[in-house]
Each structure stands twice: as structure tokens, then as C-alpha cells.
Coordinates of C-alpha atoms in Angstrom, one line a residue:
X1 CA -0.2 0.2 0.0
X2 CA 0.9 3.1 -0.7
X3 CA 1.8 5.6 2.1
X4 CA 1.8 8.7 1.0
X5 CA 3.2 11.9 3.0
X6 CA 4.2 10.0 5.4
X7 CA 6.4 7.7 7.0
X8 CA 7.1 4.6 9.7
X9 CA 8.5 4.4 13.2
X10 CA 12.1 4.4 11.4
X11 CA 12.1 8.5 10.2
X12 CA 15.7 10.1 10.8
X13 CA 17.4 12.5 8.4
X14 CA 20.0 11.9 6.0
X15 CA 22.2 14.3 7.6
X16 CA 25.8 14.4 9.5
X17 CA 24.9 17.5 11.3
X18 CA 25.1 17.8 15.4
X19 CA 25.1 21.6 15.7
X20 CA 22.9 22.3 18.0
X21 CA 19.1 23.4 16.0
X22 CA 18.4 27.4 16.8
X23 CA 15.6 29.3 15.7
X24 CA 17.0 31.0 12.2
X25 CA 16.4 34.4 12.5
X26 CA 14.9 35.1 8.6
X27 CA 12.7 32.6 9.3
X28 CA 10.0 33.5 12.3
X29 CA 8.0 32.2 14.5
X30 CA 4.8 31.9 13.5
X31 CA 1.1 30.2 14.7
X32 CA 1.9 25.7 14.6
X33 CA 0.0 23.9 12.3
X34 CA -0.7 20.6 14.1
X35 CA -1.6 17.7 12.1
X36 CA -4.2 16.8 14.5
X37 CA -6.5 18.6 16.4
X38 CA -6.2 16.8 19.8
X39 CA -2.3 17.7 19.8
X40 CA -1.6 21.1 21.9
X41 CA -1.3 23.7 19.6
X42 CA 1.6 27.0 20.8
X43 CA -0.4 29.8 20.0
X44 CA 2.2 33.0 18.8
X45 CA 1.3 36.2 16.9
X46 CA 0.7 35.5 13.1
X47 CA 3.9 37.6 12.4
X48 CA 4.3 39.5 8.7
X49 CA 6.7 38.3 6.2
X50 CA 7.9 40.6 3.3
X51 CA 8.3 37.1 -0.1
X52 CA 12.6 37.7 -0.1
X53 CA 13.4 38.5 -3.6
X54 CA 15.7 35.5 -3.4
X55 CA 12.1 33.4 -4.4
X56 CA 12.2 35.4 -7.9
X57 CA 16.3 35.4 -8.3
X58 CA 15.4 30.8 -7.7
X59 CA 12.5 31.1 -10.4
X60 CA 15.2 31.3 -13.0
X61 CA 18.2 29.4 -11.5
X62 CA 16.2 27.0 -11.7
X63 CA 13.8 26.8 -14.6
X64 CA 13.1 22.9 -16.0
X65 CA 14.7 21.4 -12.7
X66 CA 11.7 20.3 -11.4
X67 CA 9.7 17.2 -12.2
X68 CA 6.5 16.5 -12.9
X69 CA 6.0 13.2 -11.8
X70 CA 3.1 12.2 -10.9
X71 CA 1.1 15.2 -10.8
X72 CA 4.1 17.5 -8.4
X73 CA 5.0 20.1 -11.8
X74 CA 0.6 20.8 -11.8
X75 CA 0.9 21.4 -8.5
X76 CA 2.7 23.8 -8.0
X77 CA 1.8 25.5 -11.4
X78 CA -1.3 25.3 -9.8
X79 CA -0.6 27.1 -6.3
X80 CA 1.0 29.7 -7.7
X81 CA -1.4 30.9 -9.7
X82 CA -3.0 31.4 -6.9
X83 CA 0.2 33.1 -5.2
X84 CA 2.1 30.6 -3.3
X85 CA 4.8 29.8 -3.7
X86 CA 7.1 25.9 -4.0
X87 CA 10.8 26.3 -3.8
X88 CA 12.2 25.6 -7.7
X89 CA 14.1 22.8 -5.8
X90 CA 11.6 21.0 -4.5
X91 CA 9.8 17.7 -5.8
X92 CA 8.2 14.6 -5.1
X93 CA 9.9 11.2 -5.0
X94 CA 10.7 8.6 -3.1
X95 CA 12.2 9.0 0.3
X96 CA 15.5 7.8 0.9
X97 CA 15.1 7.2 4.8
X98 CA 12.1 5.3 4.6
X99 CA 10.7 3.9 0.9
X100 CA 7.6 5.7 0.8
X101 CA 6.5 9.6 -1.1
X102 CA 8.3 12.5 0.5
X103 CA 8.3 16.3 -1.0
X104 CA 12.5 15.1 -2.3
X105 CA 15.4 18.4 -2.5
X106 CA 16.5 18.1 -6.3
X107 CA 19.2 20.0 -5.5
X108 CA 21.7 21.6 -3.4
X109 CA 20.2 24.1 -0.8
X110 CA 22.7 25.2 1.3
X111 CA 22.4 26.3 4.9
X112 CA 22.2 29.7 4.1
X113 CA 19.1 28.8 0.9
X114 CA 17.2 28.0 3.5
X115 CA 17.5 30.2 6.0
X116 CA 15.9 33.0 2.9
X117 CA 12.6 32.6 3.7
X118 CA 10.0 29.8 3.6
X119 CA 10.7 26.4 0.8
X120 CA 6.9 26.9 0.8
X121 CA 3.9 29.3 1.3
X122 CA 0.9 28.0 0.6
X123 CA -2.5 30.2 0.2
X124 CA -5.3 29.6 3.1
X125 CA -7.5 30.0 0.2
X126 CA -6.9 26.7 -0.5
X127 CA -7.1 24.8 2.0
X128 CA -10.5 22.6 2.0
X129 CA -12.2 23.5 5.9
X130 CA -15.5 22.4 6.9
X131 CA -15.9 26.1 6.8
X132 CA -14.9 26.2 3.0
X133 CA -17.4 23.1 2.6
X134 CA -20.6 25.3 4.3
X135 CA -19.7 27.8 1.6
X136 CA -18.9 25.3 -0.9
X137 CA -22.1 22.8 -0.2
X138 CA -24.5 24.6 1.4
X139 CA -26.0 27.1 -1.2
X140 CA -26.7 23.5 -3.2
X141 CA -28.5 22.8 -0.3
X142 CA -31.0 25.8 1.0
X143 CA -33.0 26.1 -2.3
X144 CA -34.2 22.6 -1.3
X145 CA -34.9 22.4 2.2
X146 CA -31.9 20.7 3.9
X147 CA -30.5 22.3 6.4
X148 CA -26.6 23.0 6.7
X149 CA -24.1 20.7 7.1
X150 CA -22.8 22.3 9.9
X151 CA -24.7 18.8 11.0
X152 CA -22.2 17.2 10.4
X153 CA -18.4 16.2 11.6
X154 CA -15.9 18.8 10.9
X155 CA -14.7 15.9 9.1
X156 CA -17.6 14.5 7.5
X157 CA -18.3 17.8 6.3
X158 CA -15.1 18.5 5.3
X159 CA -14.7 14.4 3.3
X160 CA -18.3 15.4 2.1
X161 CA -16.8 18.6 0.4
X162 CA -13.7 16.5 -1.3
X163 CA -16.2 13.6 -2.4
X164 CA -19.0 16.4 -4.6
X165 CA -15.3 18.1 -6.1
X166 CA -13.9 14.9 -6.6
X167 CA -16.4 14.0 -9.2
X168 CA -16.2 17.5 -10.7
X169 CA -13.8 16.2 -12.7
X170 CA -11.0 18.3 -13.7
X171 CA -14.1 21.1 -13.4
X172 CA -12.7 22.0 -9.9
X173 CA -10.7 23.9 -8.7
X174 CA -8.7 21.2 -6.5
X175 CA -8.6 19.3 -9.6
X176 CA -4.1 19.2 -9.4
X177 CA -4.5 18.8 -5.2
X178 CA -7.2 16.3 -5.5
X179 CA -5.2 14.5 -8.0
X180 CA -1.8 14.5 -6.0
X181 CA -3.9 12.3 -3.4
X182 CA -3.0 9.1 -3.1
X183 CA -5.0 6.1 -4.1
X184 CA -5.5 4.7 -1.1
X185 CA -5.0 6.4 2.5
X186 CA -2.7 5.0 5.1
X187 CA -5.1 4.8 7.6
X188 CA -4.5 2.0 9.8
X189 CA -8.7 1.4 9.4
X190 CA -7.8 0.6 6.5
X191 CA -5.2 -2.6 5.7
X192 CA -5.4 -5.9 5.0
X193 CA -5.1 -7.8 8.8
X194 CA -2.1 -9.8 6.9
X195 CA -0.5 -6.4 6.3
X196 CA -1.4 -6.0 10.6
X197 CA 0.1 -8.7 11.2
X198 CA 3.7 -8.3 8.9
X199 CA 3.8 -4.3 10.2
X200 CA 3.4 -4.9 13.7
X201 CA 6.5 -7.1 13.1
X202 CA 8.2 -4.9 13.1
X203 CA 7.5 -2.8 16.0
X204 CA 9.5 -3.4 19.1
X205 CA 6.4 -3.5 21.0
X206 CA 4.1 -6.7 22.2
X207 CA 2.6 -8.2 18.5
X208 CA 0.2 -10.1 20.0
X209 CA -1.1 -7.1 22.1
X210 CA -1.0 -5.2 20.2
X211 CA -3.5 -6.8 17.2
X212 CA -5.9 -7.3 19.7
X213 CA -6.6 -3.8 21.0
X214 CA -6.0 -2.4 17.4
X215 CA -8.8 -4.7 16.2
X216 CA -11.8 -3.3 18.9
X217 CA -10.0 -0.1 18.4
X218 CA -10.7 -0.4 14.8
X219 CA -14.2 -1.8 15.4
X220 CA -14.8 1.8 17.5
X221 CA -14.0 3.3 14.5
X222 CA -15.7 2.2 12.0
X223 CA -18.9 1.8 13.5
X224 CA -17.7 5.1 14.1
X225 CA -17.6 6.3 10.0
X226 CA -20.1 3.9 9.7
X227 CA -22.8 5.4 11.3
X228 CA -21.0 9.5 10.6
X229 CA -21.5 8.1 6.5
X230 CA -24.9 6.8 6.7
X231 CA -26.7 10.5 8.6
X232 CA -24.3 12.7 5.5
X233 CA -25.8 10.2 3.2
X234 CA -28.9 10.5 4.2
X235 CA -29.2 14.7 4.7
X236 CA -27.6 15.6 1.4
X237 CA -26.7 11.9 -0.9
X238 CA -29.5 13.2 -3.3
X239 CA -27.2 16.7 -3.8
X240 CA -23.6 15.0 -3.6
X241 CA -24.4 11.8 -5.0
X242 CA -21.5 9.9 -3.7
X243 CA -21.1 5.9 -2.6
X244 CA -20.6 4.6 0.7
X245 CA -17.3 4.1 -0.9
X246 CA -16.1 7.0 -2.1
X247 CA -17.1 8.7 1.4
X248 CA -15.5 5.9 3.3
X249 CA -12.4 6.7 0.4
X250 CA -12.5 10.7 1.4
X251 CA -12.8 9.7 4.9
X252 CA -10.1 9.1 4.8
X253 CA -8.3 10.9 3.2
X254 CA -9.5 13.8 6.0
X255 CA -8.3 11.5 8.7
X256 CA -4.3 10.7 7.6
X257 CA -3.5 13.8 6.1
X258 CA -4.9 17.3 8.3
X259 CA -4.3 19.4 9.9
X260 CA -6.1 21.2 12.9
X261 CA -7.3 24.2 11.2
X262 CA -8.7 26.6 13.6
X263 CA -6.7 29.1 15.9
X264 CA -7.0 27.0 19.4
X265 CA -7.1 23.9 17.4
X266 CA -11.5 23.5 16.6
X267 CA -11.4 21.7 13.3
X268 CA -9.5 20.0 10.5
X269 CA -7.9 21.2 7.6
X270 CA -6.6 19.5 3.8
X271 CA -3.4 21.4 3.0
X272 CA -2.0 21.6 -0.5
X273 CA 1.5 20.4 -0.8
X274 CA 1.8 20.6 3.0
X275 CA 0.0 17.3 3.3
X276 CA 2.7 15.1 0.8
X277 CA 5.5 16.5 3.5
X278 CA 6.3 13.3 6.2
X279 CA 7.2 13.8 9.9
X280 CA 10.7 14.0 11.8
X281 CA 10.4 15.1 14.9
X282 CA 13.3 16.7 14.7
X283 CA 11.5 19.1 12.2
X284 CA 9.7 22.3 12.9
X285 CA 5.9 22.3 12.3
X286 CA 4.2 23.9 9.5
X287 CA 3.4 27.5 10.9
X288 CA 0.7 29.9 10.4
X289 CA 2.2 33.6 8.7
X290 CA 0.6 36.4 7.1
X291 CA 3.3 36.6 3.5
X292 CA 2.0 40.3 1.6
X293 CA -0.8 40.3 3.7
X294 CA -1.8 37.0 2.5
X295 CA -2.2 34.9 5.4
X296 CA -0.6 31.6 3.6
X297 CA 1.1 28.3 5.9
X298 CA 4.6 28.7 5.7
X299 CA 7.1 25.8 5.7
X300 CA 10.8 25.9 5.9
X301 CA 13.6 24.4 8.0
X302 CA 17.1 25.2 9.8
X303 CA 19.1 22.3 8.3
X304 CA 21.2 22.3 4.7
X305 CA 19.2 19.9 2.0
X306 CA 21.7 18.3 -0.1
X307 CA 20.9 17.0 -3.2
X308 CA 18.1 13.9 -3.0
X309 CA 17.3 14.0 0.4
X310 CA 13.6 15.2 2.2
X311 CA 12.2 17.8 3.9
X312 CA 10.2 17.0 6.7
X313 CA 8.0 18.7 9.1
X314 CA 6.7 18.2 12.7
X315 CA 3.1 17.2 12.2
X316 CA 3.4 18.0 16.6
X317 CA 2.3 14.8 17.9
X318 CA 0.9 15.5 21.9
X319 CA 3.4 13.0 24.5
X320 CA -0.6 12.2 25.7
X321 CA -1.4 10.7 22.9
X322 CA -0.9 6.8 22.0
X323 CA 0.7 5.3 18.7
X324 CA -1.6 1.9 18.2
X325 CA -4.6 5.3 18.7
X326 CA -2.2 7.1 16.0
X327 CA -1.6 4.8 14.0
X328 CA -4.9 3.8 13.1
X329 CA -5.1 7.7 11.8
X330 CA -2.5 8.3 9.4
X331 CA -1.1 4.3 9.6
X332 CA 2.4 4.9 11.1
X333 CA 4.1 4.6 14.6
X334 CA 5.7 8.1 15.6
X335 CA 9.4 7.3 16.6
X336 CA 9.1 9.9 19.9
X337 CA 5.8 8.1 20.8
X338 CA 7.5 4.4 20.6
X339 CA 10.7 5.6 22.7
X340 CA 7.9 6.9 24.9
X341 CA 6.0 3.9 25.6
X342 CA 8.8 1.6 25.8
X343 CA 10.6 3.9 29.0
X344 CA 7.6 2.6 31.3
X345 CA 8.3 -0.6 30.3
X346 CA 5.4 -0.8 27.9
X347 CA 3.1 0.9 30.7
X348 CA 1.5 4.1 28.8
X349 CA -1.6 3.1 26.7
X350 CA -2.1 2.1 23.4
X351 CA -5.0 3.3 22.8

């Protein structure tokens, strides 16, 4: 199965530097984006950040360098058209660390290069949130006397809009983004029993115990999802013509890819390009910034990024989150949560 945008517990960087990590002066602190609404978020005032001249220079210097594999070039054009930015040295390819799809540098990025400004800047208008779902779907429901989609969970609202836009094909504003979504969401609850057993065998855990606990956890999760899907299709199925299987696929994408959307961690958001980047607890989290008066999600690093190396972000998992419940959603076990679980002799709750 393709675990796009995800990594297993063997996360790491191919760098030789052992210097103490420091916050760069040219990459200002912003509002930290966590991967789930359950994570605690350290709030900062959103800084104002002027687009550096380096961005235009790099576009000229690296013209034609970016690979077009997997539609990434079209995705970048779409982002650029809407006022965003992806560094021209970045592309999508197989991670040299994890073996899954990730964001890779095609050419050397020096320490000075990465400190000149964010490598990725995605305007908020390109995110898919429950607010977007209300804005796009409610006008379709109101003439028919249907209730607001806000009656659904925030994740189901986003999934319903994703399904609606996916059905539009190339007519959808988000077509380049949707085309880059994995064919199979990586959520653990979508894995086969055989794949689960193989994966758990690679972890330093009691495989039998994990399989047993996971079976119960997955059952509860699927019952909840099926209830959400039933509610969505019963109320809005005549307008958003989507099957149960298609909506389940969309919920899988949302649960495995979404970041928290609100300033207090409320709600979720699908964040194009950013959600292609794999996790490392050594990396910086995505930051909410104001760039040329436009709210954006920005990604940067303080490490040099040699050619062929992968750009990571920190999903900002809470230490209180359990490794098994995290695997259920994301399809991997964060190294830091697995380490915390083993320190206390396995006494930390699995779910």
C-alpha cells in the first residue's frame, strides 16, 4: 500500500550536522499547525513576512529543473497561480529514508538558502476546511430546504466537499490537489489483517497484544465512520451524489492528512503540498504566517538540504497521544511516541 505523505517509525535525516538546532532569524515564528485537533498548539501572533527576492531569483535559476512525476508540477503551477510558492528545487519522489513518497530536494540547498525564507507557502484560500464546505455546499442545500452541512462532524463536512469536488473532475478548483491524493489512504483501519501483522512484526512491541487491542479499536472507529457516512448520505445524498465507499475513501484522506484549522485547534484542514511532507520530530512544524498581506501556511527548515534528501515537518503529536491510536489514523507509529511507550515498560496506554 502506498503510504503517501507518511513514514514509519524509522524516521530520520540524512545529514551529518550535530549542531544544536536554533531558530533562524530570517524564518520568523508563527502559529504552529498541528496534524490533529487533539494536539496542543502553542499560540503566537501571526508575523508579517515579505516574500524574499530570492524566490524570483530561484525560479529563474532552476527553470526546468522540477520533475513532473505524479502531477506535482501541475500542483505547483496551481499553487503559484493562486499566489503561493514552492521552492523550485523541491519535487516529489521516493524518500531515501523511508522508501515512501515524500518531498525531495533535487539540488543542494545550503544553510543560507533555507534561511532566506520558507521553502513552501500555501495560501489559506487553497485549504479545504469545514468553513469551505459550508460556503460551497450550503447554497446547494438551501433551495431544497435541507439543513446546513454543519450538522455533520467537521471531518465529515470536509470529506463531503472533497467527494463533491472529486466528482467534478477537471472542473474542480482543487483538481490538481485531488489528483495527487494517494489511491489508498494510509489509515491503519483500512489495512488488511495480513498487512497489519507484518507491520507490527517490525516494531519492538508485543505483536499479539497490539493486534488484539487494534482489532477492538478499529471496530469502534469503523462503527463511528459508518454512522457519520449514513447521516451524511441520508441528508445530502440526493445533492452530493457519492457512494458509501467513495465517502469512506474521502474520510480516510481527511483523517490521515488533515491539520488542525483553527487558532484554538478547532476543526480540520486539508493543506495542499504541505500534506505531502512526511513527519520527523526533529523538524519544524508548519507555521501560519502573513505573507504580503495574505494568510499562508509556510514550511521551512534550519538544516541544509543536500540534493536527494527529504524535507520533513513535525506533525506536533502530543506526548499524551497513544502510539496505537495514532497508527489507526495515520498508518505509522511516530518514533517519539514509540520511544515514550517503551520507556515505562509498555505501561503507557495503547489507545
